[in-house]
């Protein structure tokens, strides 16, 4: 968490509203492995990071809520009655979504003032939206003493994403952001919504994120389409979710579905198994297996599930050719954002330089490289 951002957000709130706010930090997340398995009630392996959203929030005694997005310098005022999503509302829909979904479950919030800013690069696939939703639901819960549990809060955030941002996401992002554990990744079972923290120490290796700095337009509709395919095939197989399907089951309906749908479901079944193999490899400190599983995950996301793009595939190819990198894959929903790489500590700088140069040459634009610390979940910071 950046102290500079905390200071700026808190100062901006005091300047505008002349009172002292409640301060909340809500982190973004990475995902070691297990993408597009969460809405299939499968396993994922995310971790909250030290980048996120800082929110300053306080009660007000007027008829409307006043919100200010400090990075964008955009102000938005709304009343809490009859809340609906705005067309092309951007960040406003996450805020409206949280308040609207709270009122859907009969929780009425009073008016408030809020200022927020963050350091998760937009479109990086590190869940800045889940961090924003969680910061608001957590802040409102605290401010108005709503008595919600963290489990209830993440469902509000998820519904805000579904009904106000229009993305039928799973629970991974909101969960990881809310429940993150320092220095750990969470092996999360998305059916029971329970997780086990694994202390992450890759010994001679470190995680590196490489951001393509692209986000392709179709990502939201393509995401919802993938989810619809999974649900259609589950129904055909007579299972509640693909989590319950085996490869043997899938072959029994091979001729009833398209080749493309077959490949997508095959990816989900394989990826779900990989998450469990990854957690076993962590326990056994089998670093080579971790690298192999990352590469296999990317192959599936790119060729079977078809959620990669040329920039992500290029980064993974570069990683494969570099002997300092054990494994690499795209991370998150896809169609842009970051790759996650397991890189030898001594070769970190060299790979950073090499991949940046080659990306620039290929696409005539820059990629960005980050290293992150695994952090605690959403919390009050004053
Ligand atoms: C997005 C969604 C998550 C998850 C990932 C893919 O981040 O919000 O629920 O489905 O994509 O793993």
Tab-separated table of C-alpha atoms and ligand atoms in Angstrom:
chain	number	residue	atom	x	y	z
A	1	UNK	CA	0.000	0.000	0.000
A	2	UNK	CA	1.375	3.355	-1.017
A	3	UNK	CA	1.642	5.843	1.878
A	4	UNK	CA	1.723	8.659	-0.659
A	5	UNK	CA	-1.711	7.693	-1.972
A	6	UNK	CA	-3.118	7.388	1.552
A	7	UNK	CA	-1.916	10.919	2.288
A	8	UNK	CA	-3.285	12.349	-0.947
A	9	UNK	CA	-6.705	10.707	-0.562
A	10	UNK	CA	-7.037	11.718	3.056
A	11	UNK	CA	-5.965	15.307	2.321
A	12	UNK	CA	-8.331	15.626	-0.635
A	13	UNK	CA	-11.207	14.405	1.565
A	14	UNK	CA	-10.371	16.922	4.311
A	15	UNK	CA	-10.070	19.761	1.781
A	16	UNK	CA	-13.423	19.013	0.205
A	17	UNK	CA	-15.529	17.906	3.148
A	18	UNK	CA	-13.776	19.553	6.148
A	19	UNK	CA	-14.018	16.439	8.330
A	20	UNK	CA	-11.775	13.505	9.154
A	21	UNK	CA	-12.589	10.365	7.125
A	22	UNK	CA	-12.502	6.670	7.800
A	23	UNK	CA	-9.718	5.190	5.643
A	24	UNK	CA	-9.954	1.790	3.962
A	25	UNK	CA	-7.365	-0.073	1.895
A	26	UNK	CA	-8.583	-2.785	-0.454
A	27	UNK	CA	-5.997	-4.714	-2.481
A	28	UNK	CA	-5.920	-5.961	-6.049
A	29	UNK	CA	-4.987	-9.569	-6.687
A	30	UNK	CA	-2.813	-11.849	-8.738
A	31	UNK	CA	-3.714	-15.429	-9.573
A	32	UNK	CA	-1.001	-18.085	-9.555
A	33	UNK	CA	-3.134	-20.576	-11.477
A	34	UNK	CA	-6.793	-21.499	-12.098
A	35	UNK	CA	-8.404	-19.069	-14.518
A	36	UNK	CA	-12.039	-19.353	-15.602
A	37	UNK	CA	-12.508	-22.134	-13.073
A	38	UNK	CA	-14.188	-19.995	-10.391
A	39	UNK	CA	-17.600	-19.711	-12.074
A	40	UNK	CA	-17.415	-23.470	-12.683
A	41	UNK	CA	-17.322	-23.944	-8.885
A	42	UNK	CA	-13.741	-25.186	-9.170
A	43	UNK	CA	-10.414	-24.250	-7.574
A	44	UNK	CA	-8.329	-21.083	-7.947
A	45	UNK	CA	-5.069	-19.918	-6.347
A	46	UNK	CA	-5.087	-16.130	-5.995
A	47	UNK	CA	-3.303	-13.747	-3.617
A	48	UNK	CA	-4.009	-10.160	-2.583
A	49	UNK	CA	-1.160	-7.753	-3.393
A	50	UNK	CA	0.298	-4.533	-2.009
A	51	UNK	CA	-1.317	-2.444	-4.764
A	52	UNK	CA	-4.942	-1.435	-4.417
A	53	UNK	CA	-7.567	1.187	-3.706
A	54	UNK	CA	-7.448	3.683	-0.850
A	55	UNK	CA	-10.880	4.999	0.097
A	56	UNK	CA	-11.671	7.882	2.439
A	57	UNK	CA	-15.303	7.868	3.481
A	58	UNK	CA	-17.473	9.788	5.971
A	59	UNK	CA	-21.133	10.463	6.761
A	60	UNK	CA	-22.808	13.553	5.386
A	61	UNK	CA	-26.071	15.189	6.375
A	62	UNK	CA	-27.338	16.206	2.955
A	63	UNK	CA	-29.711	14.339	0.641
A	64	UNK	CA	-27.044	13.003	-1.735
A	65	UNK	CA	-23.828	10.987	-1.781
A	66	UNK	CA	-20.770	12.829	-3.046
A	67	UNK	CA	-17.959	10.773	-4.554
A	68	UNK	CA	-14.648	11.844	-6.056
A	69	UNK	CA	-12.286	9.700	-8.143
A	70	UNK	CA	-8.995	11.415	-7.402
A	71	UNK	CA	-6.868	9.834	-10.176
A	72	UNK	CA	-9.413	10.773	-12.818
A	73	UNK	CA	-10.403	14.063	-11.151
A	74	UNK	CA	-14.064	13.129	-11.649
A	75	UNK	CA	-16.844	14.025	-9.248
A	76	UNK	CA	-20.188	12.222	-9.051
A	77	UNK	CA	-23.215	12.943	-6.904
A	78	UNK	CA	-26.243	10.660	-6.536
A	79	UNK	CA	-29.263	9.957	-4.348
A	80	UNK	CA	-29.716	6.578	-2.739
A	81	UNK	CA	-33.297	6.009	-4.004
A	82	UNK	CA	-33.977	3.931	-7.166
A	83	UNK	CA	-30.380	3.254	-7.989
A	84	UNK	CA	-29.731	1.995	-11.524
A	85	UNK	CA	-26.571	1.396	-13.563
A	86	UNK	CA	-25.463	4.254	-15.815
A	87	UNK	CA	-24.711	3.634	-19.495
A	88	UNK	CA	-20.897	3.802	-19.846
A	89	UNK	CA	-20.716	4.729	-16.180
A	90	UNK	CA	-17.177	3.421	-15.590
A	91	UNK	CA	-16.156	3.632	-11.919
A	92	UNK	CA	-19.544	5.163	-10.975
A	93	UNK	CA	-21.275	1.854	-11.641
A	94	UNK	CA	-19.144	0.037	-9.054
A	95	UNK	CA	-20.101	2.568	-6.400
A	96	UNK	CA	-23.757	2.616	-7.438
A	97	UNK	CA	-23.661	-1.169	-7.659
A	98	UNK	CA	-22.576	-1.599	-4.051
A	99	UNK	CA	-25.215	0.811	-2.723
A	100	UNK	CA	-27.881	-0.610	-5.066
A	101	UNK	CA	-27.144	-4.234	-4.153
A	102	UNK	CA	-27.158	-3.419	-0.445
A	103	UNK	CA	-30.628	-1.952	-0.826
A	104	UNK	CA	-31.701	-5.084	-2.774
A	105	UNK	CA	-31.043	-7.159	0.349
A	106	UNK	CA	-32.884	-4.613	2.481
A	107	UNK	CA	-29.830	-2.787	3.843
A	108	UNK	CA	-30.340	0.940	3.559
A	109	UNK	CA	-27.307	3.196	3.736
A	110	UNK	CA	-27.402	6.874	4.585
A	111	UNK	CA	-25.695	9.502	2.491
A	112	UNK	CA	-21.889	9.706	2.516
A	113	UNK	CA	-18.897	11.568	1.117
A	114	UNK	CA	-16.055	9.610	-0.442
A	115	UNK	CA	-12.705	10.110	-2.163
A	116	UNK	CA	-10.659	7.261	-3.615
A	117	UNK	CA	-7.509	6.599	-5.622
A	118	UNK	CA	-5.373	3.588	-6.393
A	119	UNK	CA	-2.224	2.222	-7.934
A	120	UNK	CA	-3.491	-0.857	-9.764
A	121	UNK	CA	-2.891	-0.148	-13.440
A	122	UNK	CA	-6.282	-0.081	-15.234
A	123	UNK	CA	-6.846	-3.097	-17.458
A	124	UNK	CA	-3.904	-4.996	-15.956
A	125	UNK	CA	-6.168	-7.893	-14.982
A	126	UNK	CA	-5.361	-7.333	-11.307
A	127	UNK	CA	-8.965	-6.659	-10.295
A	128	UNK	CA	-9.042	-2.961	-9.626
A	129	UNK	CA	-12.837	-3.231	-9.898
A	130	UNK	CA	-13.124	-5.848	-7.130
A	131	UNK	CA	-10.808	-3.712	-4.979
A	132	UNK	CA	-13.045	-0.691	-5.534
A	133	UNK	CA	-16.271	-2.577	-4.781
A	134	UNK	CA	-14.768	-4.136	-1.672
A	135	UNK	CA	-13.435	-0.801	-0.422
A	136	UNK	CA	-16.919	0.708	-0.620
A	137	UNK	CA	-18.859	-2.185	0.875
A	138	UNK	CA	-16.292	-2.485	3.681
A	139	UNK	CA	-16.251	1.260	4.328
A	140	UNK	CA	-20.050	1.508	4.361
A	141	UNK	CA	-20.353	-1.517	6.645
A	142	UNK	CA	-18.010	0.130	9.126
A	143	UNK	CA	-19.416	3.650	8.798
A	144	UNK	CA	-23.078	2.706	9.256
A	145	UNK	CA	-22.551	-0.330	11.437
A	146	UNK	CA	-24.362	-2.592	8.993
A	147	UNK	CA	-23.235	-5.794	10.708
A	148	UNK	CA	-22.312	-7.604	7.477
A	149	UNK	CA	-19.783	-10.436	7.512
A	150	UNK	CA	-16.911	-10.501	5.004
A	151	UNK	CA	-18.671	-13.382	3.236
A	152	UNK	CA	-21.778	-11.264	2.825
A	153	UNK	CA	-19.751	-8.282	1.674
A	154	UNK	CA	-18.026	-10.139	-1.179
A	155	UNK	CA	-21.397	-11.300	-2.481
A	156	UNK	CA	-22.554	-7.674	-2.610
A	157	UNK	CA	-19.390	-6.755	-4.537
A	158	UNK	CA	-19.898	-9.653	-6.936
A	159	UNK	CA	-23.533	-8.692	-7.560
A	160	UNK	CA	-22.465	-5.107	-8.228
A	161	UNK	CA	-20.145	-6.467	-10.918
A	162	UNK	CA	-22.893	-8.683	-12.407
A	163	UNK	CA	-25.763	-6.227	-12.386
A	164	UNK	CA	-24.087	-2.823	-12.684
A	165	UNK	CA	-20.898	-3.534	-14.647
A	166	UNK	CA	-22.478	-6.355	-16.686
A	167	UNK	CA	-19.719	-8.933	-16.121
A	168	UNK	CA	-20.977	-12.294	-14.850
A	169	UNK	CA	-17.776	-12.889	-12.876
A	170	UNK	CA	-17.012	-15.675	-10.420
A	171	UNK	CA	-16.048	-15.017	-6.799
A	172	UNK	CA	-12.230	-15.198	-7.041
A	173	UNK	CA	-11.402	-11.499	-7.287
A	174	UNK	CA	-13.691	-10.255	-4.536
A	175	UNK	CA	-12.650	-13.148	-2.280
A	176	UNK	CA	-8.908	-12.687	-2.759
A	177	UNK	CA	-9.124	-8.935	-2.244
A	178	UNK	CA	-11.191	-9.293	0.938
A	179	UNK	CA	-9.503	-12.305	2.559
A	180	UNK	CA	-5.854	-11.945	1.470
A	181	UNK	CA	-3.162	-13.197	3.865
A	182	UNK	CA	0.327	-11.675	4.080
A	183	UNK	CA	3.009	-13.568	2.102
A	184	UNK	CA	0.425	-16.162	1.098
A	185	UNK	CA	-1.701	-17.332	-1.789
A	186	UNK	CA	-5.132	-18.818	-1.097
A	187	UNK	CA	-6.181	-22.184	-2.441
A	188	UNK	CA	-9.860	-21.356	-2.787
A	189	UNK	CA	-12.634	-23.843	-3.364
A	190	UNK	CA	-15.204	-21.758	-5.226
A	191	UNK	CA	-18.021	-24.158	-4.337
A	192	UNK	CA	-17.719	-23.959	-0.569
A	193	UNK	CA	-16.076	-20.493	-0.776
A	194	UNK	CA	-13.472	-21.601	1.751
A	195	UNK	CA	-9.735	-21.301	1.357
A	196	UNK	CA	-6.439	-22.512	2.723
A	197	UNK	CA	-3.491	-20.099	2.803
A	198	UNK	CA	-0.141	-21.354	1.453
A	199	UNK	CA	2.960	-19.481	2.478
A	200	UNK	CA	4.651	-18.482	-0.772
A	201	UNK	CA	8.410	-18.767	-0.998
A	202	UNK	CA	9.749	-19.882	-4.344
A	203	UNK	CA	13.282	-19.878	-2.928
A	204	UNK	CA	15.616	-19.021	-5.841
A	205	UNK	CA	12.681	-17.718	-7.896
A	206	UNK	CA	10.397	-14.683	-7.887
A	207	UNK	CA	7.120	-13.761	-9.488
A	208	UNK	CA	7.192	-11.141	-12.219
A	209	UNK	CA	4.145	-9.555	-13.825
A	210	UNK	CA	4.497	-8.236	-17.349
A	211	UNK	CA	1.659	-5.969	-18.462
A	212	UNK	CA	0.839	-5.809	-22.179
A	213	UNK	CA	-0.869	-2.469	-21.466
A	214	UNK	CA	-3.659	-3.526	-23.771
A	215	UNK	CA	-7.268	-4.359	-23.030
A	216	UNK	CA	-9.238	-5.556	-26.022
A	217	UNK	CA	-12.792	-4.311	-26.369
A	218	UNK	CA	-14.585	-7.620	-26.563
A	219	UNK	CA	-13.329	-8.829	-23.213
A	220	UNK	CA	-16.629	-8.414	-21.345
A	221	UNK	CA	-18.948	-10.022	-23.862
A	222	UNK	CA	-16.403	-12.775	-24.556
A	223	UNK	CA	-16.204	-13.460	-20.811
A	224	UNK	CA	-19.971	-13.805	-20.507
A	225	UNK	CA	-20.035	-16.009	-23.636
A	226	UNK	CA	-17.469	-18.381	-22.093
A	227	UNK	CA	-19.520	-18.658	-18.952
A	228	UNK	CA	-22.658	-19.407	-20.993
A	229	UNK	CA	-20.864	-22.239	-22.848
A	230	UNK	CA	-19.787	-23.786	-19.542
A	231	UNK	CA	-23.338	-23.633	-18.184
A	232	UNK	CA	-24.829	-25.074	-21.367
A	233	UNK	CA	-22.454	-28.056	-21.350
A	234	UNK	CA	-22.959	-28.636	-17.601
A	235	UNK	CA	-26.695	-28.887	-18.218
A	236	UNK	CA	-26.085	-31.341	-21.046
A	237	UNK	CA	-23.869	-33.443	-18.787
A	238	UNK	CA	-26.444	-33.299	-15.995
A	239	UNK	CA	-23.996	-31.824	-13.471
A	240	UNK	CA	-24.383	-28.709	-11.314
A	241	UNK	CA	-21.133	-27.227	-12.583
A	242	UNK	CA	-18.124	-28.324	-14.655
A	243	UNK	CA	-16.288	-28.893	-11.404
A	244	UNK	CA	-18.227	-32.177	-11.239
A	245	UNK	CA	-17.417	-33.293	-14.788
A	246	UNK	CA	-14.608	-35.668	-15.776
A	247	UNK	CA	-12.876	-36.016	-19.131
A	248	UNK	CA	-14.621	-39.381	-19.525
A	249	UNK	CA	-18.020	-37.659	-19.135
A	250	UNK	CA	-17.048	-35.079	-21.705
A	251	UNK	CA	-16.141	-37.721	-24.318
A	252	UNK	CA	-19.628	-39.238	-23.979
A	253	UNK	CA	-21.168	-36.040	-25.388
A	254	UNK	CA	-18.399	-35.171	-27.834
A	255	UNK	CA	-20.611	-35.576	-30.902
A	256	UNK	CA	-23.424	-33.473	-29.393
A	257	UNK	CA	-21.399	-30.273	-29.041
A	258	UNK	CA	-19.230	-28.168	-31.318
A	259	UNK	CA	-15.463	-28.760	-31.491
A	260	UNK	CA	-14.911	-25.291	-29.999
A	261	UNK	CA	-17.171	-25.944	-27.000
A	262	UNK	CA	-15.526	-29.341	-26.483
A	263	UNK	CA	-12.088	-27.704	-26.312
A	264	UNK	CA	-13.308	-25.043	-23.892
A	265	UNK	CA	-14.772	-27.572	-21.479
A	266	UNK	CA	-11.676	-29.736	-21.772
A	267	UNK	CA	-9.613	-26.699	-20.763
A	268	UNK	CA	-11.764	-26.104	-17.653
A	269	UNK	CA	-11.504	-29.725	-16.516
A	270	UNK	CA	-7.712	-29.735	-17.060
A	271	UNK	CA	-7.167	-26.357	-15.402
A	272	UNK	CA	-9.109	-27.396	-12.338
A	273	UNK	CA	-6.808	-30.428	-11.986
A	274	UNK	CA	-3.754	-28.214	-12.503
A	275	UNK	CA	-4.692	-26.006	-9.550
A	276	UNK	CA	-4.641	-29.007	-7.266
A	277	UNK	CA	-1.376	-30.272	-8.754
A	278	UNK	CA	0.116	-26.810	-8.296
A	279	UNK	CA	-0.763	-26.748	-4.602
A	280	UNK	CA	0.808	-30.194	-4.154
A	281	UNK	CA	3.953	-29.042	-5.996
A	282	UNK	CA	4.203	-26.048	-3.636
A	283	UNK	CA	4.044	-28.352	-0.639
A	284	UNK	CA	6.708	-30.636	-2.115
A	285	UNK	CA	8.800	-27.615	-3.190
A	286	UNK	CA	8.819	-29.012	-6.708
A	287	UNK	CA	9.631	-25.772	-8.541
A	288	UNK	CA	10.034	-27.429	-11.947
A	289	UNK	CA	6.491	-28.783	-11.773
A	290	UNK	CA	5.212	-25.273	-10.959
A	291	UNK	CA	6.818	-23.902	-14.103
A	292	UNK	CA	5.430	-26.692	-16.264
A	293	UNK	CA	1.900	-26.186	-14.904
A	294	UNK	CA	2.061	-22.451	-15.637
A	295	UNK	CA	3.048	-23.134	-19.240
A	296	UNK	CA	0.317	-25.745	-19.645
A	297	UNK	CA	-2.246	-23.338	-18.230
A	298	UNK	CA	-1.308	-20.747	-20.844
A	299	UNK	CA	-1.447	-23.260	-23.652
A	300	UNK	CA	-5.024	-24.129	-22.612
A	301	UNK	CA	-6.141	-20.518	-22.156
A	302	UNK	CA	-4.738	-19.567	-25.535
A	303	UNK	CA	-5.534	-22.558	-27.765
A	304	UNK	CA	-8.521	-24.180	-26.097
A	305	UNK	CA	-10.371	-21.537	-24.091
A	306	UNK	CA	-9.326	-18.815	-26.551
A	307	UNK	CA	-9.062	-15.894	-24.155
A	308	UNK	CA	-5.503	-14.816	-24.950
A	309	UNK	CA	-4.318	-12.279	-27.544
A	310	UNK	CA	-1.210	-11.778	-29.661
A	311	UNK	CA	0.505	-9.523	-27.107
A	312	UNK	CA	0.047	-12.069	-24.267
A	313	UNK	CA	1.127	-14.981	-26.463
A	314	UNK	CA	4.213	-13.038	-27.511
A	315	UNK	CA	5.212	-12.419	-23.870
A	316	UNK	CA	4.784	-16.090	-23.020
A	317	UNK	CA	6.871	-17.112	-26.058
A	318	UNK	CA	9.663	-14.765	-24.958
A	319	UNK	CA	9.512	-16.232	-21.458
A	320	UNK	CA	9.783	-19.767	-22.823
A	321	UNK	CA	12.891	-18.840	-24.767
A	322	UNK	CA	14.584	-17.314	-21.740
A	323	UNK	CA	16.404	-19.784	-19.516
A	324	UNK	CA	15.788	-17.553	-16.457
A	325	UNK	CA	12.041	-18.208	-16.651
A	326	UNK	CA	10.592	-21.470	-15.396
A	327	UNK	CA	7.017	-20.869	-16.474
A	328	UNK	CA	4.686	-18.169	-17.758
A	329	UNK	CA	0.996	-17.688	-18.439
A	330	UNK	CA	-1.606	-15.014	-19.017
A	331	UNK	CA	-3.460	-14.125	-15.832
A	332	UNK	CA	-7.122	-13.306	-15.163
A	333	UNK	CA	-9.979	-12.884	-17.619
A	334	UNK	CA	-7.701	-12.438	-20.653
A	335	UNK	CA	-7.739	-10.409	-23.907
A	336	UNK	CA	-5.009	-8.195	-22.466
A	337	UNK	CA	-3.566	-7.423	-19.059
A	338	UNK	CA	-0.577	-9.240	-17.587
A	339	UNK	CA	1.374	-12.437	-17.776
A	340	UNK	CA	2.621	-13.979	-14.540
A	341	UNK	CA	6.129	-15.437	-14.682
A	342	UNK	CA	8.263	-17.520	-12.373
A	343	UNK	CA	11.744	-16.054	-12.815
A	344	UNK	CA	15.142	-16.954	-11.367
A	345	UNK	CA	16.143	-14.225	-8.885
A	346	UNK	CA	19.549	-13.657	-10.470
A	347	UNK	CA	18.033	-13.470	-13.943
A	348	UNK	CA	15.196	-11.073	-13.030
A	349	UNK	CA	16.832	-7.909	-14.373
A	350	UNK	CA	18.077	-9.611	-17.479
A	351	UNK	CA	14.634	-10.989	-18.382
A	352	UNK	CA	13.010	-7.641	-17.652
A	353	UNK	CA	15.390	-5.907	-20.047
A	354	UNK	CA	15.119	-8.567	-22.704
A	355	UNK	CA	11.338	-8.864	-22.744
A	356	UNK	CA	10.815	-5.077	-22.658
A	357	UNK	CA	13.106	-4.576	-25.632
A	358	UNK	CA	11.552	-7.337	-27.714
A	359	UNK	CA	7.970	-6.236	-26.926
A	360	UNK	CA	8.765	-2.682	-27.962
A	361	UNK	CA	10.289	-3.892	-31.222
A	362	UNK	CA	7.335	-6.145	-32.030
A	363	UNK	CA	4.401	-3.871	-31.100
A	364	UNK	CA	5.943	-0.374	-31.201
A	365	UNK	CA	4.682	0.238	-27.673
A	366	UNK	CA	5.887	-0.469	-24.161
A	367	UNK	CA	5.042	-3.284	-21.802
A	368	UNK	CA	5.400	-2.691	-18.028
A	369	UNK	CA	7.079	-4.943	-15.504
A	370	UNK	CA	6.019	-5.216	-11.840
A	371	UNK	CA	6.967	-7.250	-8.855
A	372	UNK	CA	4.368	-7.419	-6.099
A	373	UNK	CA	4.244	-8.370	-2.436
A	374	UNK	CA	1.478	-10.688	-1.231
A	375	UNK	CA	-0.585	-8.760	1.265
A	376	UNK	CA	-3.441	-8.779	3.748
A	377	UNK	CA	-7.003	-8.293	2.500
A	378	UNK	CA	-9.364	-5.315	2.770
A	379	UNK	CA	-8.875	-3.382	6.006
A	380	UNK	CA	-9.248	-0.119	7.907
A	381	UNK	CA	-6.019	1.870	7.944
A	382	UNK	CA	-6.567	4.583	10.539
B	1	LIG	C1	-12.037	-12.220	-14.040
B	1	LIG	C2	-13.249	-12.550	-13.158
B	1	LIG	C3	-12.968	-13.705	-12.213
B	1	LIG	C4	-12.353	-14.894	-12.929
B	1	LIG	C5	-11.211	-14.448	-13.847
B	1	LIG	C6	-10.707	-15.572	-14.702
B	1	LIG	O1	-11.008	-11.701	-13.255
B	1	LIG	O2	-13.647	-11.428	-12.430
B	1	LIG	O3	-14.140	-14.074	-11.520
B	1	LIG	O4	-13.324	-15.613	-13.636
B	1	LIG	O5	-11.598	-13.376	-14.702
B	1	LIG	O6	-10.153	-16.537	-13.900
